[in-house]
Amino acid sequence: MPPGHRHSHGNTEALLTRGRLGCLLLLKLLMLANVSVSCPSKCRCVADVGLVQCGFPALQEILEDIPQWVQNLSLIGGDVNVLRPETFQRNSSQLGNLTTLILINSSIQAIEALAFQELPSLTTLDLSFNRLATIANDAFDRAGQLEVLKLNQAFQAPAVKPLINPQWTKHLGNLHQLELAGNALQSIPSLVFHLENLEKLNIGNNAMKRMDEETILNLSFKKKLGVYLSPNPFACDCRMTKMFLWLRNSSQSLDAQSLKCYAPSSLNGTDVMALKLEDFKCTNEDLETASYVFFGIVLALIGVIFLMVLYLNRKGMKRWLNNIREACRDQMEGYHYRYEQDSDPRRSNASTGI
Ligand SMILES: *[C@@H]1O[C@H](CO)[C@@H](O)[C@H](O)[C@H]1NC(C)=O
Ligand SMILES: *[C@@H]1O[C@H](CO)[C@@H](O)[C@H](O)[C@H]1NC(C)=O
Ligand SMILES: *[C@@H]1O[C@H](CO)[C@@H](O)[C@H](O)[C@H]1NC(C)=O
Ligand SMILES: *[C@@H]1O[C@H](CO)[C@@H](O)[C@H](O)[C@H]1NC(C)=O
Ligand SMILES: *[C@@H]1O[C@H](CO)[C@@H](O)[C@H](O)[C@H]1NC(C)=O
Ligand SMILES: *[C@@H]1O[C@H](CO)[C@@H](O)[C@H](O)[C@H]1NC(C)=O
Ligand SMILES: *[C@@H]1O[C@H](CO)[C@@H](O)[C@H](O)[C@H]1NC(C)=O
C-alpha cells in the first residue's frame, strides 16, 4: 500500500470519528435543549432524579410546563390559597409519576374535596408553613395511596379547627407518617388514633405540658405507633406521673431521652428521664399564687366599697366632720382656757410661794 493511500485512509477514519463525535454532541445538545425547554422558567429541573423545584411560583402559569417525568415537585412560596381538583389539572396528560409534592409557605388556607385526584401516584405530601383553616371531608378522596403527610406549622392560629373535626382523615388508611410539629397543640389530637396504619407521629414543638391518661391508653392500644415528642414545655409535677411511667415502660416514645422539663422552675431544663418517680411532686405554688390573687381582689373590692360609701355620704360626712371640728374646737378652747389659767403668773407665783 502506498503511504499516501494509507494516510488518506487514516484521514477518513479521523474524519469519521470526528463526525460521530459531533453527532453525539449534537444529540446531547438537543437532549439538553429538550430538557431545558420543558422546564418552567422559574424552576430548576434535574431529569435524572425526576426533580423539579420552583420558587415563588404562580402555579397555574407553570403547571402546563412542568415536565411529565417529574417525580419530586417542590413549589415554595407563592400564593396558592385554595387547593381544588382543578389546581393540578393539565390539558396535557396527568403528572402520573409524581410521588412527592412539597407545597410549603404557599398561603394555603383551604383544601377542597378531591383536591389531589389528578395526582394518582402521590405518596408524600408536605403542606408545612401554610395557614390552613378548612380541610373538606373528602379532601383526600382518591389520594388513599398517601403514606407521608407533613403539616408542620400548617394551621391558622389559634384554632386548629381541622384537627378537631377529623372527617378528612377517613381516606388516609395507608398513612404511615404524620407530622404536626409547631401547631400550638396541647395534646395529641384524637384523629391520630383513627389512622389505622400510622407508625410515626411527630408532635414536637407544640404546647404539651403532659399527656392525659386516656391518650396514654389510646397510645398503648396502637402498638405500632411511635411518637416524637421533643421539644414540648413539659410540666414535671405530680400530674405527669402517668406519662413518666409510660415513657419509662414503653418503647413508643422515640425521643424520650431528649425530653426536658420546663416547669416547675426548679426543674426547668432537666431531662425528664433523669428524674425519679419521687421527683414528680405537686408544689403548692399554683394554689398560693391563686390565693394571693383572690386576696388582692377582695382587698380591692373592700377599698372600692369604702370609697363609694364615703362618696355617697359626702354631705353627711361634711356635717360629721364639722361636728367633730366644733367638738374639737370646744375641747381645745377648754384646754386653752385651763392653760391660760395655769400659766397666769399670779397663780403660779402664788403656787410657788406656798
Ligand atoms: C414514569 O415512570 C415509569 C416507570 O419508572 C417510566 O417507565 C415512565 O417512562 C415514566 N413516565 C414519564 C412520563 O416519564
Ligand atoms: C424525592 O422524594 C423522596 C420522598 O420524599 C425522597 O426520599 C427523595 O430524596 C427525593 N428525591 C430528590 C432528588 O429530592
Ligand atoms: C414565606 O414566603 C414569604 C414570601 O412569600 C417569605 O417572606 C418568608 O420568609 C417565607 N417564610 C418561610 C418560613 O419560608
Ligand atoms: C386548557 O384548554 C382550554 C381549552 O380546551 C383552555 O381554555 C385553557 O386555557 C387551557 N388551559 C391551560 C392551562 O392551558
Ligand atoms: C382515644 O381513641 C378513641 C378512638 O379509638 C377516640 O375516639 C378518643 O377521642 C381518643 N381519646 C383521646 C383522649 O385522644
Ligand atoms: C410495663 O410494660 C409491660 C409490658 O411491656 C406491662 O405488662 C406493664 O403493665 C407495664 N407497666 C406499667 C406500670 O405500665
Ligand atoms: C426555663 O428556662 C428557659 C431558658 O433556659 C427560659 O426561657 C424559660 O422562661 C424558663 N421557664 C420557666 C417556666 O421558668
Tab-separated table of C-alpha atoms and ligand atoms in Angstrom:
chain	number	residue	atom	x	y	z
A	1	MET	CA	0.000	0.000	0.000
A	2	PRO	CA	1.363	3.437	-0.900
A	3	PRO	CA	1.884	5.585	2.081
A	4	GLY	CA	-0.315	8.292	0.582
A	5	HIS	CA	-3.271	5.979	0.450
A	6	ARG	CA	-2.638	4.899	3.977
A	7	HIS	CA	-2.502	8.465	5.016
A	8	SER	CA	-5.769	9.302	3.283
A	9	HIS	CA	-7.353	6.246	4.874
A	10	GLY	CA	-6.171	7.496	8.268
A	11	ASN	CA	-7.673	10.832	7.416
A	12	THR	CA	-11.069	9.432	6.556
A	13	GLU	CA	-11.003	7.399	9.756
A	14	ALA	CA	-10.242	10.529	11.743
A	15	LEU	CA	-12.928	12.390	9.883
A	16	LEU	CA	-15.404	9.636	10.553
A	17	THR	CA	-14.691	9.543	14.280
A	18	ARG	CA	-14.838	13.311	14.421
A	19	GLY	CA	-18.179	13.180	12.652
A	20	ARG	CA	-19.511	10.583	15.052
A	21	LEU	CA	-18.362	12.669	17.990
A	22	GLY	CA	-20.024	15.730	16.544
A	23	CYS	CA	-23.202	13.800	16.015
A	24	LEU	CA	-23.168	12.608	19.633
A	25	LEU	CA	-22.505	16.134	20.811
A	26	LEU	CA	-25.377	17.419	18.705
A	27	LEU	CA	-27.686	14.754	20.111
A	28	LYS	CA	-26.637	15.601	23.677
A	29	LEU	CA	-27.163	19.291	22.991
A	30	LEU	CA	-30.590	18.526	21.569
A	31	MET	CA	-31.447	16.458	24.648
A	32	LEU	CA	-30.265	19.219	26.946
A	33	ALA	CA	-32.243	21.755	24.940
A	34	ASN	CA	-35.236	19.462	25.159
A	35	VAL	CA	-34.941	19.260	28.946
A	36	SER	CA	-34.407	22.969	29.428
A	37	VAL	CA	-37.300	23.739	27.093
A	38	SER	CA	-39.614	21.573	29.163
A	39	CYS	CA	-38.503	23.130	32.456
A	40	PRO	CA	-40.656	26.097	33.544
A	41	SER	CA	-38.737	29.359	33.645
A	42	LYS	CA	-38.831	29.874	37.432
A	43	CYS	CA	-37.848	26.291	38.165
A	44	ARG	CA	-34.838	24.036	38.389
A	45	CYS	CA	-35.151	20.637	36.773
A	46	VAL	CA	-32.970	17.568	37.336
A	47	ALA	CA	-34.267	14.949	34.940
A	48	ASP	CA	-32.026	12.103	36.227
A	49	VAL	CA	-33.746	12.057	39.611
A	50	GLY	CA	-37.123	13.354	38.467
A	51	LEU	CA	-36.783	16.568	40.444
A	52	VAL	CA	-38.413	19.953	39.740
A	53	GLN	CA	-38.027	22.830	42.190
A	54	CYS	CA	-39.749	26.183	41.792
A	55	GLY	CA	-39.571	29.263	43.963
A	56	PHE	CA	-42.470	31.730	44.325
A	57	PRO	CA	-44.464	30.092	41.534
A	58	ALA	CA	-47.775	31.127	40.105
A	59	LEU	CA	-48.905	27.535	39.959
A	60	GLN	CA	-51.384	27.957	37.092
A	61	GLU	CA	-48.726	29.602	34.931
A	62	ILE	CA	-46.169	26.837	35.249
A	63	LEU	CA	-48.421	23.805	35.557
A	64	GLU	CA	-48.561	23.061	31.808
A	65	ASP	CA	-44.776	23.444	31.546
A	66	ILE	CA	-43.893	21.005	34.291
A	67	PRO	CA	-42.247	18.043	32.569
A	68	GLN	CA	-44.190	14.836	32.662
A	69	TRP	CA	-41.341	12.799	34.094
A	70	VAL	CA	-41.460	14.742	37.363
A	71	GLN	CA	-41.304	12.546	40.468
A	72	ASN	CA	-40.477	15.126	43.134
A	73	LEU	CA	-42.049	18.539	42.729
A	74	SER	CA	-41.407	21.330	45.193
A	75	LEU	CA	-43.202	24.652	44.988
A	76	ILE	CA	-42.018	27.047	47.678
A	77	GLY	CA	-43.593	30.415	48.369
A	78	GLY	CA	-46.235	31.687	46.009
A	79	ASP	CA	-49.861	32.414	46.639
A	80	VAL	CA	-51.908	29.273	46.122
A	81	ASN	CA	-54.684	29.947	48.697
A	82	VAL	CA	-57.061	27.091	47.845
A	83	LEU	CA	-56.277	23.581	46.651
A	84	ARG	CA	-59.038	22.190	44.451
A	85	PRO	CA	-59.170	19.373	41.866
A	86	GLU	CA	-58.519	21.892	39.053
A	87	THR	CA	-55.343	23.087	40.759
A	88	PHE	CA	-53.367	20.151	39.363
A	89	GLN	CA	-55.413	19.572	36.230
A	90	ARG	CA	-53.488	19.912	32.979
A	91	ASN	CA	-54.563	19.960	29.360
A	92	SER	CA	-51.565	17.806	28.578
A	93	SER	CA	-51.542	14.486	30.399
A	94	GLN	CA	-51.536	13.937	34.174
A	95	LEU	CA	-48.400	14.076	36.289
A	96	GLY	CA	-48.647	10.325	36.647
A	97	ASN	CA	-45.156	9.748	38.048
A	98	LEU	CA	-45.329	12.397	40.732
A	99	THR	CA	-44.806	10.734	44.103
A	100	THR	CA	-43.591	13.633	46.243
A	101	LEU	CA	-45.217	17.053	46.350
A	102	ILE	CA	-43.804	19.796	48.525
A	103	LEU	CA	-46.070	22.836	48.675
A	104	ILE	CA	-44.749	24.865	51.565
A	105	ASN	CA	-45.177	28.515	52.544
A	106	SER	CA	-47.788	28.973	49.841
A	107	SER	CA	-50.561	30.731	51.825
A	108	ILE	CA	-52.842	27.709	51.524
A	109	GLN	CA	-55.977	28.241	53.609
A	110	ALA	CA	-58.354	25.588	52.337
A	111	ILE	CA	-58.272	22.167	50.751
A	112	GLU	CA	-61.404	21.291	48.824
A	113	ALA	CA	-62.850	17.864	48.088
A	114	LEU	CA	-60.847	15.650	45.697
A	115	ALA	CA	-58.011	18.187	45.603
A	116	PHE	CA	-55.394	15.550	44.770
A	117	GLN	CA	-57.330	13.363	42.352
A	118	GLU	CA	-55.110	14.453	39.439
A	119	LEU	CA	-52.025	13.080	41.187
A	120	PRO	CA	-52.645	9.321	41.226
A	121	SER	CA	-49.161	8.295	42.421
A	122	LEU	CA	-48.746	10.780	45.240
A	123	THR	CA	-47.308	9.132	48.353
A	124	THR	CA	-45.581	12.041	50.134
A	125	LEU	CA	-47.242	15.398	50.665
A	126	ASP	CA	-45.702	18.316	52.547
A	127	LEU	CA	-48.045	21.228	53.259
A	128	SER	CA	-45.988	22.797	56.046
A	129	PHE	CA	-45.861	26.543	56.747
A	130	ASN	CA	-49.321	27.328	55.438
A	131	ARG	CA	-52.421	28.870	57.019
A	132	LEU	CA	-54.934	26.064	56.793
A	133	ALA	CA	-58.352	26.788	58.246
A	134	THR	CA	-60.539	24.256	56.452
A	135	ILE	CA	-59.990	20.799	55.037
A	136	ALA	CA	-63.003	19.314	53.253
A	137	ASN	CA	-64.214	15.926	54.474
A	138	ASP	CA	-63.345	14.412	51.084
A	139	ALA	CA	-60.137	16.364	50.507
A	140	PHE	CA	-58.104	13.163	50.332
A	141	ASP	CA	-60.663	11.095	48.459
A	142	ARG	CA	-58.723	9.336	45.610
A	143	ALA	CA	-55.476	10.074	47.437
A	144	GLY	CA	-55.718	6.925	49.536
A	145	GLN	CA	-52.202	5.916	48.482
A	146	LEU	CA	-50.730	8.714	50.595
A	147	GLU	CA	-48.120	7.441	53.058
A	148	VAL	CA	-46.446	10.548	54.423
A	149	LEU	CA	-48.251	13.774	55.336
A	150	LYS	CA	-46.374	16.749	56.767
A	151	LEU	CA	-48.404	19.517	58.384
A	152	ASN	CA	-45.759	21.318	60.416
A	153	GLN	CA	-46.814	24.841	61.365
A	154	ALA	CA	-49.527	24.431	58.780
A	155	PHE	CA	-52.625	25.702	60.549
A	156	GLN	CA	-54.014	29.129	61.155
A	157	ALA	CA	-53.503	30.044	64.815
A	158	PRO	CA	-55.011	29.734	67.319
A	159	ALA	CA	-57.941	27.491	66.380
A	160	VAL	CA	-56.750	24.233	64.883
A	161	LYS	CA	-60.215	23.504	63.556
A	162	PRO	CA	-59.358	20.770	61.044
A	163	LEU	CA	-57.758	18.777	63.837
A	164	ILE	CA	-60.909	18.863	65.950
A	165	ASN	CA	-63.259	17.691	63.197
A	166	PRO	CA	-61.134	14.984	61.622
A	167	GLN	CA	-63.548	13.648	58.969
A	168	TRP	CA	-60.909	14.265	56.305
A	169	THR	CA	-58.664	11.524	57.683
A	170	LYS	CA	-61.087	8.760	56.733
A	171	HIS	CA	-59.410	8.309	53.330
A	172	LEU	CA	-55.919	8.093	54.774
A	173	GLY	CA	-55.867	4.431	55.684
A	174	ASN	CA	-52.366	3.971	54.241
A	175	LEU	CA	-50.745	6.844	56.070
A	176	HIS	CA	-47.546	5.722	57.835
A	177	GLN	CA	-46.138	9.043	58.927
A	178	LEU	CA	-47.799	12.231	60.159
A	179	GLU	CA	-46.004	15.411	61.208
A	180	LEU	CA	-47.838	18.009	63.291
A	181	ALA	CA	-44.968	19.996	64.769
A	182	GLY	CA	-45.328	23.678	65.605
A	183	ASN	CA	-49.110	23.910	65.762
A	184	ALA	CA	-49.508	25.028	69.400
A	185	LEU	CA	-51.251	21.750	70.263
A	186	GLN	CA	-51.841	20.958	73.934
A	187	SER	CA	-52.441	17.269	73.393
A	188	ILE	CA	-52.264	14.589	70.731
A	189	PRO	CA	-55.389	15.149	68.588
A	190	SER	CA	-57.671	12.129	68.663
A	191	LEU	CA	-57.670	11.866	64.846
A	192	VAL	CA	-54.268	10.233	65.221
A	193	PHE	CA	-55.954	7.207	66.789
A	194	HIS	CA	-58.229	6.763	63.790
A	195	LEU	CA	-55.327	6.316	61.356
A	196	GLU	CA	-55.040	2.559	61.240
A	197	ASN	CA	-51.570	2.235	59.781
A	198	LEU	CA	-49.804	5.148	61.368
A	199	GLU	CA	-46.301	4.247	62.509
A	200	LYS	CA	-44.663	7.608	63.143
A	201	LEU	CA	-46.102	10.757	64.630
A	202	ASN	CA	-44.098	13.929	65.151
A	203	ILE	CA	-45.776	16.283	67.572
A	204	GLY	CA	-42.722	18.220	68.774
A	205	ASN	CA	-42.555	21.974	69.172
A	206	ASN	CA	-46.116	22.253	70.437
A	207	ALA	CA	-47.641	23.362	73.755
A	208	MET	CA	-47.966	20.000	75.502
A	209	LYS	CA	-47.467	20.084	79.277
A	210	ARG	CA	-48.252	16.434	79.792
A	211	MET	CA	-50.296	13.592	78.316
A	212	ASP	CA	-53.571	12.624	79.942
A	213	GLU	CA	-54.498	9.104	80.935
A	214	GLU	CA	-56.866	8.467	78.044
A	215	THR	CA	-54.235	9.485	75.489
A	216	ILE	CA	-51.725	7.147	77.080
A	217	LEU	CA	-54.276	4.357	76.998
A	218	ASN	CA	-55.046	5.090	73.338
A	219	LEU	CA	-51.343	5.043	72.530
A	220	SER	CA	-50.770	1.766	74.266
A	221	PHE	CA	-53.520	0.250	72.112
A	222	LYS	CA	-51.630	1.309	68.980
A	223	LYS	CA	-48.537	-0.787	69.452
A	224	LYS	CA	-47.085	0.012	66.009
A	225	LEU	CA	-47.145	3.761	66.588
A	226	GLY	CA	-44.004	5.630	67.669
A	227	VAL	CA	-44.157	9.255	68.754
A	228	TYR	CA	-41.628	12.084	68.625
A	229	LEU	CA	-42.485	14.498	71.441
A	230	SER	CA	-39.475	16.789	71.711
A	231	PRO	CA	-39.464	19.709	72.267
A	232	ASN	CA	-42.532	20.493	74.362
A	233	PRO	CA	-42.874	22.539	77.590
A	234	PHE	CA	-43.463	19.614	79.952
A	235	ALA	CA	-44.595	20.347	83.489
A	236	CYS	CA	-42.796	17.751	85.591
A	237	ASP	CA	-45.235	17.712	88.513
A	238	CYS	CA	-47.469	15.033	90.042
A	239	ARG	CA	-49.877	15.259	87.124
A	240	MET	CA	-47.168	13.925	84.805
A	241	THR	CA	-46.593	10.755	86.807
A	242	LYS	CA	-48.660	8.532	84.480
A	243	MET	CA	-46.849	9.877	81.457
A	244	PHE	CA	-43.486	9.348	83.133
A	245	LEU	CA	-44.339	5.706	83.815
A	246	TRP	CA	-45.397	5.326	80.211
A	247	LEU	CA	-42.170	6.946	78.975
A	248	ARG	CA	-40.110	4.641	81.143
A	249	ASN	CA	-42.007	1.481	80.348
A	250	SER	CA	-42.975	1.811	76.716
A	251	SER	CA	-40.773	1.993	73.655
A	252	GLN	CA	-43.333	4.125	71.837
A	253	SER	CA	-41.705	7.427	72.710
A	254	LEU	CA	-38.979	7.566	70.064
A	255	ASP	CA	-37.122	10.507	71.592
A	256	ALA	CA	-37.755	10.026	75.330
A	257	GLN	CA	-34.097	10.731	76.073
A	258	SER	CA	-34.302	14.274	74.731
A	259	LEU	CA	-37.465	15.345	76.578
A	260	LYS	CA	-36.912	18.219	79.011
A	261	CYS	CA	-38.919	19.714	81.852
A	262	TYR	CA	-39.972	23.338	81.536
A	263	ALA	CA	-41.790	23.646	84.836
A	264	PRO	CA	-41.660	23.795	87.851
A	265	SER	CA	-38.886	26.359	87.694
A	266	SER	CA	-36.650	24.242	89.960
A	267	LEU	CA	-36.633	21.521	87.275
A	268	ASN	CA	-36.564	23.797	84.211
A	269	GLY	CA	-34.116	22.340	81.692
A	270	THR	CA	-33.598	18.919	83.319
A	271	ASP	CA	-34.015	15.727	81.328
A	272	VAL	CA	-37.338	14.072	82.090
A	273	MET	CA	-35.771	10.616	82.000
A	274	ALA	CA	-33.095	11.621	84.508
A	275	LEU	CA	-35.790	12.128	87.157
A	276	LYS	CA	-37.097	9.608	89.651
A	277	LEU	CA	-40.713	8.913	90.415
A	278	GLU	CA	-40.408	10.851	93.719
A	279	ASP	CA	-39.369	13.979	91.819
A	280	PHE	CA	-42.833	14.411	90.334
A	281	LYS	CA	-44.357	16.390	93.200
A	282	CYS	CA	-47.142	18.901	93.160
A	283	THR	CA	-45.987	22.017	94.927
A	284	ASN	CA	-48.498	24.498	96.256
A	285	GLU	CA	-47.090	27.190	94.004
A	286	ASP	CA	-50.165	27.399	91.830
A	287	LEU	CA	-52.510	27.334	94.794
A	288	GLU	CA	-50.532	30.048	96.581
A	289	THR	CA	-50.461	32.449	93.677
A	290	ALA	CA	-54.163	31.814	93.153
A	291	SER	CA	-54.959	32.631	96.783
A	292	TYR	CA	-52.822	35.778	96.660
A	293	VAL	CA	-54.712	36.933	93.612
A	294	PHE	CA	-58.030	36.209	95.343
A	295	PHE	CA	-56.920	38.055	98.465
A	296	GLY	CA	-55.866	41.044	96.362
A	297	ILE	CA	-59.212	41.162	94.574
A	298	VAL	CA	-61.112	41.042	97.881
A	299	LEU	CA	-58.985	43.890	99.278
A	300	ALA	CA	-59.550	45.972	96.176
A	301	LEU	CA	-63.311	45.383	96.406
A	302	ILE	CA	-63.384	46.454	100.031
A	303	GLY	CA	-61.424	49.574	99.126
A	304	VAL	CA	-63.824	50.441	96.322
A	305	ILE	CA	-66.868	49.938	98.546
A	306	PHE	CA	-65.311	52.105	101.233
A	307	LEU	CA	-64.632	54.893	98.748
A	308	MET	CA	-68.204	54.624	97.417
A	309	VAL	CA	-69.672	54.882	100.896
A	310	LEU	CA	-67.531	57.919	101.525
A	311	TYR	CA	-68.622	59.495	98.269
A	312	LEU	CA	-72.345	58.819	98.744
A	313	ASN	CA	-72.264	60.197	102.275
A	314	ARG	CA	-70.184	63.216	101.438
A	315	LYS	CA	-72.826	65.676	102.800
A	316	GLY	CA	-73.302	63.695	105.979
A	317	MET	CA	-69.543	63.361	106.216
A	318	LYS	CA	-69.116	67.099	105.901
A	319	ARG	CA	-71.615	67.650	108.672
A	320	TRP	CA	-69.979	64.991	110.752
A	321	LEU	CA	-66.540	66.486	110.151
A	322	ASN	CA	-67.849	69.914	111.070
A	323	ASN	CA	-69.335	68.458	114.228
A	324	ILE	CA	-66.049	66.861	115.094
A	325	ARG	CA	-64.181	70.040	114.318
A	326	GLU	CA	-66.529	72.021	116.520
A	327	ALA	CA	-66.296	69.465	119.262
A	328	CYS	CA	-62.547	69.646	118.959
A	329	ARG	CA	-62.591	73.397	118.983
A	330	ASP	CA	-64.725	73.390	122.124
A	331	GLN	CA	-62.377	70.929	123.696
A	332	MET	CA	-59.332	72.955	122.598
A	333	GLU	CA	-60.854	76.123	123.887
A	334	GLY	CA	-61.472	74.382	127.167
A	335	TYR	CA	-57.800	73.364	127.251
A	336	HIS	CA	-56.720	76.782	126.152
A	337	TYR	CA	-58.718	78.344	128.970
A	338	ARG	CA	-57.256	75.978	131.517
A	339	TYR	CA	-53.782	76.552	130.126
A	340	GLU	CA	-54.211	80.300	130.327
A	341	GLN	CA	-55.395	79.898	133.866
A	342	ASP	CA	-52.479	77.585	134.645
A	343	SER	CA	-49.977	79.998	133.163
A	344	ASP	CA	-51.483	83.005	134.973
A	345	PRO	CA	-48.321	84.469	136.612
A	346	ARG	CA	-50.115	85.453	139.753
A	347	ARG	CA	-51.458	81.938	140.230
A	348	SER	CA	-48.116	80.350	139.508
A	349	ASN	CA	-46.372	82.760	141.853
A	350	ALA	CA	-48.878	82.001	144.450
A	351	SER	CA	-48.401	78.303	143.934
A	352	THR	CA	-44.630	78.548	144.094
A	353	GLY	CA	-44.982	80.804	147.069
A	354	ILE	CA	-46.741	78.125	149.049
B	1	LIG	C1	-42.942	7.096	34.671
B	1	LIG	O1	-42.211	6.078	35.333
B	1	LIG	C2	-42.174	4.846	34.622
B	1	LIG	C3	-41.500	3.831	35.486
B	1	LIG	O2	-40.367	4.365	36.092
B	1	LIG	C4	-41.455	5.053	33.298
B	1	LIG	O3	-41.463	3.872	32.568
B	1	LIG	C5	-42.191	6.146	32.518
B	1	LIG	O4	-41.476	6.456	31.341
B	1	LIG	C6	-42.311	7.410	33.342
B	1	LIG	N1	-43.134	8.361	32.639
B	1	LIG	C7	-42.657	9.517	32.210
B	1	LIG	C8	-43.615	10.404	31.508
B	1	LIG	O5	-41.503	9.856	32.413
B	2	LIG	C1	-37.848	12.634	46.349
B	2	LIG	O1	-38.736	12.414	47.425
B	2	LIG	C2	-38.435	11.282	48.208
B	2	LIG	C3	-39.532	11.095	49.220
B	2	LIG	O2	-39.799	12.268	49.906
B	2	LIG	C4	-37.079	11.475	48.854
B	2	LIG	O3	-36.737	10.349	49.627
B	2	LIG	C5	-36.037	11.707	47.773
B	2	LIG	O4	-34.797	12.010	48.371
B	2	LIG	C6	-36.438	12.847	46.869
B	2	LIG	N1	-35.503	12.948	45.766
B	2	LIG	C7	-34.870	14.081	45.473
B	2	LIG	C8	-33.951	14.027	44.323
B	2	LIG	O5	-35.030	15.092	46.126
B	3	LIG	C1	-42.541	32.528	53.128
B	3	LIG	O1	-42.644	33.312	51.984
B	3	LIG	C2	-42.560	34.688	52.217
B	3	LIG	C3	-42.779	35.378	50.893
B	3	LIG	O2	-43.933	34.885	50.283
B	3	LIG	C4	-41.187	34.997	52.798
B	3	LIG	O3	-41.105	36.379	53.078
B	3	LIG	C5	-40.993	34.208	54.076
B	3	LIG	O4	-39.690	34.406	54.580
B	3	LIG	C6	-41.192	32.734	53.820
B	3	LIG	N1	-41.161	32.021	55.071
B	3	LIG	C7	-40.601	30.818	55.207
B	3	LIG	C8	-40.674	30.200	56.562
B	3	LIG	O5	-40.064	30.257	54.275
B	4	LIG	C1	-56.783	24.186	28.549
B	4	LIG	O1	-57.610	24.151	27.383
B	4	LIG	C2	-58.712	25.023	27.416
B	4	LIG	C3	-59.492	24.822	26.151
B	4	LIG	O2	-59.512	23.498	25.797
B	4	LIG	C4	-58.236	26.452	27.565
B	4	LIG	O3	-59.363	27.308	27.662
B	4	LIG	C5	-57.388	26.593	28.800
B	4	LIG	O4	-56.849	27.885	28.884
B	4	LIG	C6	-56.245	25.592	28.765
B	4	LIG	N1	-55.531	25.671	29.993
B	4	LIG	C7	-54.225	25.768	30.071
B	4	LIG	C8	-53.644	25.851	31.427
B	4	LIG	O5	-53.534	25.780	29.081
B	5	LIG	C1	-58.989	7.646	72.101
B	5	LIG	O1	-59.273	6.934	70.905
B	5	LIG	C2	-60.635	6.953	70.504
B	5	LIG	C3	-60.741	6.187	69.215
B	5	LIG	O2	-60.104	4.945	69.314
B	5	LIG	C4	-61.121	8.368	70.295
B	5	LIG	O3	-62.487	8.375	69.993
B	5	LIG	C5	-60.873	9.178	71.556
B	5	LIG	O4	-61.241	10.505	71.347
B	5	LIG	C6	-59.404	9.081	71.936
B	5	LIG	N1	-59.151	9.852	73.137
B	5	LIG	C7	-58.181	10.763	73.222
B	5	LIG	C8	-58.054	11.483	74.516
B	5	LIG	O5	-57.429	11.011	72.315
B	6	LIG	C1	-44.944	-2.016	81.566
B	6	LIG	O1	-44.948	-2.738	80.362
B	6	LIG	C2	-45.322	-4.106	80.470
B	6	LIG	C3	-45.244	-4.713	79.103
B	6	LIG	O2	-44.250	-4.125	78.327
B	6	LIG	C4	-46.714	-4.207	81.039
B	6	LIG	O3	-47.064	-5.549	81.217
B	6	LIG	C5	-46.796	-3.471	82.371
B	6	LIG	O4	-48.122	-3.457	82.843
B	6	LIG	C6	-46.330	-2.051	82.193
B	6	LIG	N1	-46.316	-1.388	83.489
B	6	LIG	C7	-46.854	-0.178	83.689
B	6	LIG	C8	-46.730	0.379	85.046
B	6	LIG	O5	-47.393	0.438	82.782
B	7	LIG	C1	-36.947	27.888	81.548
B	7	LIG	O1	-35.656	28.275	81.103
B	7	LIG	C2	-35.655	28.957	79.854
B	7	LIG	C3	-34.229	29.275	79.472
B	7	LIG	O2	-33.374	28.293	79.902
B	7	LIG	C4	-36.482	30.225	79.953
B	7	LIG	O3	-36.543	30.855	78.688
B	7	LIG	C5	-37.886	29.888	80.418
B	7	LIG	O4	-38.651	31.074	80.600
B	7	LIG	C6	-37.855	29.089	81.696
B	7	LIG	N1	-39.216	28.669	82.000
B	7	LIG	C7	-39.765	28.791	83.211
B	7	LIG	C8	-41.162	28.317	83.359
B	7	LIG	O5	-39.148	29.256	84.143
